[in-house]
GROMACS .gro file of C-alpha atoms in nm:
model
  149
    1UNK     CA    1   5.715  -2.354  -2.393
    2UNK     CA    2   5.615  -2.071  -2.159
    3UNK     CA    3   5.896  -2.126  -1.969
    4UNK     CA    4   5.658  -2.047  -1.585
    5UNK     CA    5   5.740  -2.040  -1.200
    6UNK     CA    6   5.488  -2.016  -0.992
    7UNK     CA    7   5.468  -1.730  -0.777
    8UNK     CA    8   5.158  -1.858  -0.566
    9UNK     CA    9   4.780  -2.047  -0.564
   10UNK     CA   10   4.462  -2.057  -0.421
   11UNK     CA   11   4.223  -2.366  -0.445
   12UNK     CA   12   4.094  -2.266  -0.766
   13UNK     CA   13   4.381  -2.040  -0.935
   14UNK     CA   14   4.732  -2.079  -0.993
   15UNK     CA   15   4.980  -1.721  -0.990
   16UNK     CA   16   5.281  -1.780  -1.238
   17UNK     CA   17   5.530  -1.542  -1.332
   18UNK     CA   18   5.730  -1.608  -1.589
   19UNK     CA   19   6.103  -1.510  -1.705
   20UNK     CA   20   6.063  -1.366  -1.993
   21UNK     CA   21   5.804  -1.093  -1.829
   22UNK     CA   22   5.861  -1.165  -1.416
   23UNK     CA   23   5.690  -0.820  -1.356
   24UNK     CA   24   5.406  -0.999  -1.474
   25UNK     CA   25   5.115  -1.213  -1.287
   26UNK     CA   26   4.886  -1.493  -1.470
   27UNK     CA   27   4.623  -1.562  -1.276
   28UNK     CA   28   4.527  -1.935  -1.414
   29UNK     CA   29   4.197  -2.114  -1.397
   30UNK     CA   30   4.284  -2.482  -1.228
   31UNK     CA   31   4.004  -2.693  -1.305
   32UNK     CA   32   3.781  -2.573  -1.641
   33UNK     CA   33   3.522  -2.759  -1.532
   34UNK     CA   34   3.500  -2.490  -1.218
   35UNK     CA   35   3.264  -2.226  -1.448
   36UNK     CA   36   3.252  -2.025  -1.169
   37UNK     CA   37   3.604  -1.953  -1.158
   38UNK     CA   38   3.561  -1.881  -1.535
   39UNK     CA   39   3.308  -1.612  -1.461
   40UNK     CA   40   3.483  -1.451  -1.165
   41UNK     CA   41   3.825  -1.386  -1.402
   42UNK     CA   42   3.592  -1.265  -1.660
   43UNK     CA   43   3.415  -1.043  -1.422
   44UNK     CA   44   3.778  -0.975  -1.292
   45UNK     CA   45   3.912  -0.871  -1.629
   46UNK     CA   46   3.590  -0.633  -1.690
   47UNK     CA   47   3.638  -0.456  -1.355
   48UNK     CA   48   4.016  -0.374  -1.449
   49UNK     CA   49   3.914  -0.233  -1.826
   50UNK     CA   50   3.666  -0.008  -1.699
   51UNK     CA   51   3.887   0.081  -1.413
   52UNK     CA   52   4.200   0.123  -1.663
   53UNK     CA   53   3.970   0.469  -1.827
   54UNK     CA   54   3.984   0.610  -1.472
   55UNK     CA   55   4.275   0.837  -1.429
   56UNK     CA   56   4.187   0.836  -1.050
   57UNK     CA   57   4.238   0.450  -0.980
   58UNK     CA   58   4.553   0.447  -1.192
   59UNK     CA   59   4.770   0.451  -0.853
   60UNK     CA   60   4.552   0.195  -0.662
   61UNK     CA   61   4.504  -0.099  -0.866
   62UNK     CA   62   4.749  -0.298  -1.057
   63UNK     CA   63   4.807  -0.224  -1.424
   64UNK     CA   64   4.619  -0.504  -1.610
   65UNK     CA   65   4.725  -0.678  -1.933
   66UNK     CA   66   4.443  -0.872  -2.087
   67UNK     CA   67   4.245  -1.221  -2.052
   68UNK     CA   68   4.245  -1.514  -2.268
   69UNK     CA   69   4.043  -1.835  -2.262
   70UNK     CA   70   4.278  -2.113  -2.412
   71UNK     CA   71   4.135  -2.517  -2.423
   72UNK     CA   72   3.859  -2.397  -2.173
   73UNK     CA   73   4.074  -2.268  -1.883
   74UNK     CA   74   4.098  -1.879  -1.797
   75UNK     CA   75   4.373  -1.695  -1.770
   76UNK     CA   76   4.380  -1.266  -1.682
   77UNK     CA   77   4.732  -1.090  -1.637
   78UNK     CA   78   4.803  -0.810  -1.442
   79UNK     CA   79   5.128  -0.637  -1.324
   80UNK     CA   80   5.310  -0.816  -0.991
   81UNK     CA   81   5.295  -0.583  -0.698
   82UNK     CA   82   5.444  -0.674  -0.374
   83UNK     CA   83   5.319  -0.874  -0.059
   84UNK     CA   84   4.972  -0.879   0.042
   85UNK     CA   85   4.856  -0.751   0.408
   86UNK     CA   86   4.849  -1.075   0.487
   87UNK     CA   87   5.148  -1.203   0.449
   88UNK     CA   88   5.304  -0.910   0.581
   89UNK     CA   89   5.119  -0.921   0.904
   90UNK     CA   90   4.867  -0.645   1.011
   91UNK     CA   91   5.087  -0.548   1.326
   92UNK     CA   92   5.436  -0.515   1.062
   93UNK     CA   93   5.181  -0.253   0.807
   94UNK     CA   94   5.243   0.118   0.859
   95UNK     CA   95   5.043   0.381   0.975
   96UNK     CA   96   5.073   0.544   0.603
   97UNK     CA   97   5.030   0.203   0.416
   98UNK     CA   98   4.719   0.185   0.637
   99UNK     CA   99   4.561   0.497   0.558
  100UNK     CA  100   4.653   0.468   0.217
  101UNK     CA  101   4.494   0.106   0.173
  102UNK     CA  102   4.145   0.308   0.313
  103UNK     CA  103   4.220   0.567   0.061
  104UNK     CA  104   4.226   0.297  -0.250
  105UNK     CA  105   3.885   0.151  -0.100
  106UNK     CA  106   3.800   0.501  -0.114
  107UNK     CA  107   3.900   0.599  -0.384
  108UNK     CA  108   3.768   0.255  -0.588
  109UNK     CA  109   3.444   0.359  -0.403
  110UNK     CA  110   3.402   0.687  -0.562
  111UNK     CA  111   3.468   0.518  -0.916
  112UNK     CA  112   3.148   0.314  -0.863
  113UNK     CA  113   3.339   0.010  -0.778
  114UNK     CA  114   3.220  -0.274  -0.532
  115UNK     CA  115   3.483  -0.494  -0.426
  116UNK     CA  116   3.271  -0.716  -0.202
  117UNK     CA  117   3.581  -0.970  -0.121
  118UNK     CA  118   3.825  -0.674   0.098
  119UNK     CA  119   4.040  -0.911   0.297
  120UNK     CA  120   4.411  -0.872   0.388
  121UNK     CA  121   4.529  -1.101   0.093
  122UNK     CA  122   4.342  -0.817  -0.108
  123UNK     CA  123   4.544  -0.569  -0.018
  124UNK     CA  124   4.909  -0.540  -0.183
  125UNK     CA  125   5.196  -0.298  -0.132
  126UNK     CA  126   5.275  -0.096  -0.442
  127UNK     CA  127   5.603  -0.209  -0.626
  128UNK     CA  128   5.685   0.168  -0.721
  129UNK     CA  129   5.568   0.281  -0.405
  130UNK     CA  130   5.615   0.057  -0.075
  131UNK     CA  131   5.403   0.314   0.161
  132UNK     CA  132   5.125   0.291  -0.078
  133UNK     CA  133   4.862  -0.016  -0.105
  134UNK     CA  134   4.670  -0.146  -0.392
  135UNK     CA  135   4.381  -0.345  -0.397
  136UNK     CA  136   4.322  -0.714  -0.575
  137UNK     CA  137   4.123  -0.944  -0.695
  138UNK     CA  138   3.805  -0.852  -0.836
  139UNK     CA  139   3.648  -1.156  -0.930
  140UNK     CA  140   3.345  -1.076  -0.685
  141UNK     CA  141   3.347  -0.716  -0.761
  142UNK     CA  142   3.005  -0.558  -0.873
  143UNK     CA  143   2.902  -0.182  -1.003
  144UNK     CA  144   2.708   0.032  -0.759
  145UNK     CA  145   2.433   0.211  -0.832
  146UNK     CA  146   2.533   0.517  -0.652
  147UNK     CA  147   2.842   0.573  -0.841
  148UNK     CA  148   2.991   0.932  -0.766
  149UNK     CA  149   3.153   1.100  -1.068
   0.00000   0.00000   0.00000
């Protein structure tokens, strides 16, 4: 029916693609009995709408497409960016991607945004721009208090 691959997993997600829109990521909820992973894509998903009314963050976060809760599991889609930091391998990351990975913390920072889960798997290169990073994954994200406008 939805005609999926999957792209890649962690314990408690699974990351299809599929060929009808293979620019596209579903992040899928495993187990709906795991609420917690229910609330983190929720949480996820709110993150990326407020983020999506910040022209600032445009360039270093993924676009994001919506979330849906279908028979109990959760399900958020964003736009496919390429590998993470970690998969790359620190040592094989440019200077530039470097500095511009500290410039989307930065810059997510300034927007009031607490990702509280910055890891190398967190950190993507850009598919329209290779020498720039992007930051994931903000299912344990929070709102600071001290937000800077």
């Amino acid at each position: 029916m939805w005609d999926c691959e999957l792209y890649d997993y962690t314990d408690h997600v699974l990351l299809l693609t599929t060929r009808k829109h293979p620019s596209v990521i579903v992040k899928l909820q495993k187990d709906p009995k795991k609420q917690f992973v229910a609330d983190e894509t929720a949480n996820e998903a709110a993150i990326y709408k407020m983020l999506r009314r910040n022209t600032a963050t445009k360039g270093v976060v993924p676009e994001y497409h919506g979330i849906s809760v279908h028979l109990g599991v959760a399900m958020a889609c964003i736009e496919k960016e390429l590998d993470d930091f970690e998969d790359l391998g620190l040592a094989k990351v440019s200077v530039k991607l470097r500095q511009s990975a500290v410039h989307a913390i930065e810059t997510l920072s300034k927007a009031g945004v607490l990702h509280n889960d910055i890891e190398l798997r967190n950190i993507v290169k850009s598919r329209s721009d290779p020498e720039c990073a992007k930051i994931i994954d903000f299912g344990r994200a929070s709102l600071s208090q001290d937000k800077k406008r």
